[in-house]
């Protein structure tokens, strides 16, 4: 039997690797009544955590997951939220009278998950949402509203409407969180593959999210990674790997996120199958790593994401910093400043570096003045395909 | 498959095969099929499933794999209870929005699932709705959920389809794929996919990617043999056995693309005694309608660029393209981006800011060179095919061919007889089935004026030689020697003849040496040469080998002993003298053109002895089109030179990689063996 890997899609059910301490910490914060901002770069497993919480709620809580990546309008966001909460109602007929009360004198042409369709008039879904919460009966449970790609939504509004609209949107959400009616029945978890803190900081709107409890999702530990490989990925597989090779593999990955672990295991299995190998040794793992960085589809987005976020000198600055780091292994804050000077962006370069840190490119965890790539795999890819 | 010949539509449209035909002929891509089918089979889709992309260039079998998977699901009694495979039209006619895509999917579903009848009509009602995209998916999903069904969408040319969607539609589709447990997508795309987007591409990050690599030797043979079964012929089996180099040369030059190999199949079968280049020419006619159409579809400026790239064959930087087309660099760059997006051109990154470009589909390039280029362009292909054919010839055949060639170039009256004798010896050592191929190959090479030799190939006394070898193998030397004395028309001295029989026929070096030495005592230069060659091949007593080789050429000069002398000089690190021999005796047009094996060996040895600059000069002077004829060796040289030659090396087309890698390995081994 082959190996069991999930690449890219959120891990659910048996494929999800439980991290009890992490999950307990999240529940502890939820139980304290706080709203959470889940913070981590892409591919670390944030969505998988949300799915897990959704499938395994604690007593007294009812999780509700929604993704708002495509939303680029405030009313649309609240319509989507409204639609999801609407599903919690017990039967449309029972509550149709109450719905009619919600929409006032306006004529309803349709009610469904997509929302309430009125004739001639656009419904204000923020208002409708508040009213909906008033009539919502959750049998004493509290709703945990998990909004995936919320920062992307903010960026969409900023791009497709105006920055003022985006600011208004953030303020509205803050209002929502603080509304007495909502607070009683719901809490929020916000998640995104881009850093909300960076997004709002650029807009000078940090106050709109200062009520959120920021919770960082760390990469896997070595033990967790080993368990993931041996107990999940290789479960029932004819391919087996010795502990020594697992250690070697993990030492090469360094930044232990499930995505890289699974990607390299996939390539290892491919070599194992194609070449009919009897044993997996370090050389095979090295080759698997080389093969995995050839997957442009998986890695190109690291570059393309930067191209979208940064333009002109900002992009040139980012590319120079990362090229330097991929070649020399590290870059100092002095060297970074030097590049910033060269590209005339000394005013904003720190924000840019924060974005790179949040989005998982580099970190300065060992020494605040020295940065290096989070992932040697990403570094290898960057050096081969971008810097050269 | 029908018993008639395959035709273009089938090759380019596997959907025209019946289910049983497709399954019956599905012999490659088994790994990918099993992996993907396991993913599907082991997931009940209670949660959002893993989506899959199958990537590969044109002709690598993506569509066939999609169809094979869809049939497997239909045939699986457990899966087909709840999972419905929907295969979308390859060309996605008329779809330009996400909503239209869902509607199209609903229509496809209605055709195969009665429970879904009416879904597309329901969707149509919301056509003017602001949230049509969302609504259409909601209707589809509700229909599936209400009947406890899920669908697996097999979408070909996925990149082309999603290219038409706007940013928001991408984001919506991503949301759906992340959260819906009713739909799994298994998509196929050419490598164009990676260059499709101008904006953020989180869309593809959660697909599991299966890349279809080009076929290696074993897989190509498997495919051809399967086709042979279908046609109920043994021809291909015979060709693979007797002239594996023909198949292998073509596999390499066409970069192992399955579609091309299928095209070549019928040529093989119809031309049992052909050569690889001729095979290629015959195949091209069959693809001309398609490729001509492809060229005609391009506007004038991209056409010009494609023309230049095709004629150059190796990758080119923008500057060079601009120079040859007389189009500005800026415009060339813009057009290259367009051509890249459409899968016509591939970019190869270099160590500088200036990347290089080549035509993605190598067979298309070959077609262009042969059909559209002048003779000199056609020759580029011919030279390379000949090189590959020789490079890929198995050792036992190789010796025969090289010996025949060598014999041809003897400038003495004995040339004719040497030919017969050498041929006889090697002929005997081959199995009957290989003899046929030997004669065929020999005929081809005997293009000299003395063509009467061709007619005399069969006219020698095989039986006597057979008998001699049998006796020697038994150890009955006396009787064997006696028989040798009775051979008519022999021109070589008996000891030399026996030495050769021991060396080539019986493969007893000790005995061969013994008789060679006897012949040498009588001043036989052939024996001196052959003994030197024996020592060289066995890596023994290099000084003695050098002495023998020198003596041989002093007595009489001919191609074989000049070759031996040069190799042995290099072995002894007598570089200057070896270069002298090269320049004065061997660097001749007829040798460069006809004696590919010998010249290749010489180049390889010079490189193994680190004489990079000398060899580089020979190639860059390009006398007798040497660079085109020995192109794989040129690129192997650049590998060893490294540094600033790296960019030049990257100009190598992907079809050469396997061969160049082998040459590099061979050179490294030579360097070790003859250090």
PDB file of C-alpha atoms in Angstrom, chain A residues 1-2 5-10 12-13 42-43 47 51 55 65 67-72 76 79-80 110 112-114 117 122 148-149 152 156 159 193 259 266 269-270 273-274 291 294-298 300-301 304-305 308 384-386 388, chain B residues 29 31-32 35 38-39 42 47-51 53 55 126 129-131 134-135 138 141 167-168 170-172 174-180 193-195 198-211 213 219 349-352 355:
ATOM      1  CA  UNK A   1       0.000   0.000   0.000  1.00  0.00           C
ATOM      2  CA  UNK A   2       1.189   3.516  -0.783  1.00  0.00           C
ATOM      3  CA  UNK A   5      -0.133  12.240   2.360  1.00  0.00           C
ATOM      4  CA  UNK A   6      -2.294  15.293   1.969  1.00  0.00           C
ATOM      5  CA  UNK A   7      -0.632  18.026   0.033  1.00  0.00           C
ATOM      6  CA  UNK A   8      -2.130  21.475   0.254  1.00  0.00           C
ATOM      7  CA  UNK A   9      -5.691  20.578   1.206  1.00  0.00           C
ATOM      8  CA  UNK A  10      -6.609  20.934   4.891  1.00  0.00           C
ATOM      9  CA  UNK A  12      -9.297  16.337   8.278  1.00  0.00           C
ATOM     10  CA  UNK A  13     -10.445  13.262  10.102  1.00  0.00           C
ATOM     11  CA  UNK A  42       0.970  29.744   5.089  1.00  0.00           C
ATOM     12  CA  UNK A  43       1.102  25.961   5.062  1.00  0.00           C
ATOM     13  CA  UNK A  47      -7.179  25.804   8.337  1.00  0.00           C
ATOM     14  CA  UNK A  51     -11.617  22.160  10.637  1.00  0.00           C
ATOM     15  CA  UNK A  55     -15.509  18.670  13.936  1.00  0.00           C
ATOM     16  CA  UNK A  65     -16.457  27.821   9.697  1.00  0.00           C
ATOM     17  CA  UNK A  67     -14.067  31.351   4.213  1.00  0.00           C
ATOM     18  CA  UNK A  68     -14.301  34.853   2.817  1.00  0.00           C
ATOM     19  CA  UNK A  69     -11.375  34.962   0.447  1.00  0.00           C
ATOM     20  CA  UNK A  70     -13.450  35.990  -2.546  1.00  0.00           C
ATOM     21  CA  UNK A  71     -15.359  38.691  -0.718  1.00  0.00           C
ATOM     22  CA  UNK A  72     -14.559  42.236  -1.786  1.00  0.00           C
ATOM     23  CA  UNK A  76     -21.229  40.765   0.838  1.00  0.00           C
ATOM     24  CA  UNK A  79     -24.362  38.436   3.741  1.00  0.00           C
ATOM     25  CA  UNK A  80     -22.099  35.437   3.764  1.00  0.00           C
ATOM     26  CA  UNK A 110     -36.382  34.371  -1.969  1.00  0.00           C
ATOM     27  CA  UNK A 112     -31.926  30.589   0.998  1.00  0.00           C
ATOM     28  CA  UNK A 113     -28.424  29.971   2.215  1.00  0.00           C
ATOM     29  CA  UNK A 114     -27.190  32.538  -0.285  1.00  0.00           C
ATOM     30  CA  UNK A 117     -33.506  38.252  -1.809  1.00  0.00           C
ATOM     31  CA  UNK A 122     -30.592  45.638  -1.259  1.00  0.00           C
ATOM     32  CA  UNK A 148     -10.736  32.030   7.177  1.00  0.00           C
ATOM     33  CA  UNK A 149      -8.855  34.448   4.882  1.00  0.00           C
ATOM     34  CA  UNK A 152      -7.455  38.731   2.294  1.00  0.00           C
ATOM     35  CA  UNK A 156      -9.806  42.802  -1.486  1.00  0.00           C
ATOM     36  CA  UNK A 159      -8.078  47.082  -3.673  1.00  0.00           C
ATOM     37  CA  UNK A 193      -2.471  33.268   5.029  1.00  0.00           C
ATOM     38  CA  UNK A 259       3.426  20.613   4.004  1.00  0.00           C
ATOM     39  CA  UNK A 266       5.761  11.973  -1.478  1.00  0.00           C
ATOM     40  CA  UNK A 269       7.867   7.272  -2.122  1.00  0.00           C
ATOM     41  CA  UNK A 270       8.023   8.031  -5.830  1.00  0.00           C
ATOM     42  CA  UNK A 273       8.400   2.893  -6.291  1.00  0.00           C
ATOM     43  CA  UNK A 274      10.027   3.843  -9.567  1.00  0.00           C
ATOM     44  CA  UNK A 291      12.983  16.608  -6.723  1.00  0.00           C
ATOM     45  CA  UNK A 294      11.442  21.184  -8.820  1.00  0.00           C
ATOM     46  CA  UNK A 295       7.699  21.409  -8.202  1.00  0.00           C
ATOM     47  CA  UNK A 296       7.294  24.914  -9.457  1.00  0.00           C
ATOM     48  CA  UNK A 297       3.594  24.837  -8.786  1.00  0.00           C
ATOM     49  CA  UNK A 298       4.204  24.484  -5.060  1.00  0.00           C
ATOM     50  CA  UNK A 300       6.245  29.647  -7.424  1.00  0.00           C
ATOM     51  CA  UNK A 301       3.592  31.131  -5.216  1.00  0.00           C
ATOM     52  CA  UNK A 304       4.287  35.433  -7.093  1.00  0.00           C
ATOM     53  CA  UNK A 305       2.765  36.378  -3.757  1.00  0.00           C
ATOM     54  CA  UNK A 308       1.354  40.946  -5.980  1.00  0.00           C
ATOM     55  CA  UNK A 384      18.228  27.877  -7.597  1.00  0.00           C
ATOM     56  CA  UNK A 385      15.197  29.351  -9.288  1.00  0.00           C
ATOM     57  CA  UNK A 386      15.015  32.988  -8.278  1.00  0.00           C
ATOM     58  CA  UNK A 388      20.096  32.553 -10.207  1.00  0.00           C
TER      59      UNK A 388
ATOM     60  CA  UNK B  29       1.559   5.604 -16.384  1.00  0.00           C
ATOM     61  CA  UNK B  31       2.290   4.328 -11.145  1.00  0.00           C
ATOM     62  CA  UNK B  32       0.307   7.547 -11.466  1.00  0.00           C
ATOM     63  CA  UNK B  35      -1.516   6.411  -6.805  1.00  0.00           C
ATOM     64  CA  UNK B  38      -5.809   4.839  -4.296  1.00  0.00           C
ATOM     65  CA  UNK B  39      -6.393   8.404  -3.176  1.00  0.00           C
ATOM     66  CA  UNK B  42      -9.520   5.394   0.193  1.00  0.00           C
ATOM     67  CA  UNK B  47     -14.562  15.917   4.319  1.00  0.00           C
ATOM     68  CA  UNK B  48     -13.262  18.161   1.537  1.00  0.00           C
ATOM     69  CA  UNK B  49     -11.058  15.881  -0.582  1.00  0.00           C
ATOM     70  CA  UNK B  50      -7.564  16.134  -2.008  1.00  0.00           C
ATOM     71  CA  UNK B  51      -7.661  17.676  -5.464  1.00  0.00           C
ATOM     72  CA  UNK B  53      -3.396  18.047 -11.045  1.00  0.00           C
ATOM     73  CA  UNK B  55       0.999  17.894 -15.370  1.00  0.00           C
ATOM     74  CA  UNK B 126     -30.534  32.595 -11.938  1.00  0.00           C
ATOM     75  CA  UNK B 129     -28.705  37.069 -10.568  1.00  0.00           C
ATOM     76  CA  UNK B 130     -25.907  39.045  -8.991  1.00  0.00           C
ATOM     77  CA  UNK B 131     -24.677  35.955  -7.221  1.00  0.00           C
ATOM     78  CA  UNK B 134     -22.512  31.140  -5.996  1.00  0.00           C
ATOM     79  CA  UNK B 135     -26.090  30.203  -6.732  1.00  0.00           C
ATOM     80  CA  UNK B 138     -25.357  25.862  -4.501  1.00  0.00           C
ATOM     81  CA  UNK B 141     -24.362  20.861  -4.531  1.00  0.00           C
ATOM     82  CA  UNK B 167      -9.604  37.038  -9.733  1.00  0.00           C
ATOM     83  CA  UNK B 168     -12.832  36.831  -7.771  1.00  0.00           C
ATOM     84  CA  UNK B 170     -10.544  32.100  -8.692  1.00  0.00           C
ATOM     85  CA  UNK B 171     -11.081  32.998  -5.096  1.00  0.00           C
ATOM     86  CA  UNK B 172     -14.587  31.586  -5.139  1.00  0.00           C
ATOM     87  CA  UNK B 174     -10.727  28.065  -4.188  1.00  0.00           C
ATOM     88  CA  UNK B 175     -13.262  28.499  -1.392  1.00  0.00           C
ATOM     89  CA  UNK B 176     -15.405  25.785  -2.953  1.00  0.00           C
ATOM     90  CA  UNK B 177     -12.523  23.366  -3.328  1.00  0.00           C
ATOM     91  CA  UNK B 178     -11.428  24.000   0.220  1.00  0.00           C
ATOM     92  CA  UNK B 179     -14.817  23.533   1.822  1.00  0.00           C
ATOM     93  CA  UNK B 180     -17.019  21.344  -0.333  1.00  0.00           C
ATOM     94  CA  UNK B 193      -0.185  26.295 -15.907  1.00  0.00           C
ATOM     95  CA  UNK B 194       2.685  27.893 -14.061  1.00  0.00           C
ATOM     96  CA  UNK B 195       2.743  30.965 -16.145  1.00  0.00           C
ATOM     97  CA  UNK B 198      -0.534  37.721 -13.270  1.00  0.00           C
ATOM     98  CA  UNK B 199      -1.766  37.875  -9.752  1.00  0.00           C
ATOM     99  CA  UNK B 200      -1.537  35.885  -6.581  1.00  0.00           C
ATOM    100  CA  UNK B 201      -1.815  32.186  -7.162  1.00  0.00           C
ATOM    101  CA  UNK B 202      -3.085  30.672  -3.951  1.00  0.00           C
ATOM    102  CA  UNK B 203      -5.407  28.740  -6.209  1.00  0.00           C
ATOM    103  CA  UNK B 204      -3.076  25.895  -7.050  1.00  0.00           C
ATOM    104  CA  UNK B 205      -1.378  25.518  -3.747  1.00  0.00           C
ATOM    105  CA  UNK B 206      -3.634  22.806  -2.483  1.00  0.00           C
ATOM    106  CA  UNK B 207      -3.571  20.527  -5.478  1.00  0.00           C
ATOM    107  CA  UNK B 208      -1.437  17.436  -5.317  1.00  0.00           C
ATOM    108  CA  UNK B 209       0.679  17.410  -8.437  1.00  0.00           C
ATOM    109  CA  UNK B 210       1.549  14.368 -10.519  1.00  0.00           C
ATOM    110  CA  UNK B 211       4.092  15.133 -13.209  1.00  0.00           C
ATOM    111  CA  UNK B 213       7.784  12.402 -17.146  1.00  0.00           C
ATOM    112  CA  UNK B 219       8.659   2.107 -20.835  1.00  0.00           C
ATOM    113  CA  UNK B 349      16.971  30.061 -16.633  1.00  0.00           C
ATOM    114  CA  UNK B 350      20.651  30.920 -16.715  1.00  0.00           C
ATOM    115  CA  UNK B 351      23.096  32.375 -14.229  1.00  0.00           C
ATOM    116  CA  UNK B 352      22.656  35.787 -15.760  1.00  0.00           C
ATOM    117  CA  UNK B 355      17.510  33.591 -19.992  1.00  0.00           C
TER     118      UNK B 355
END
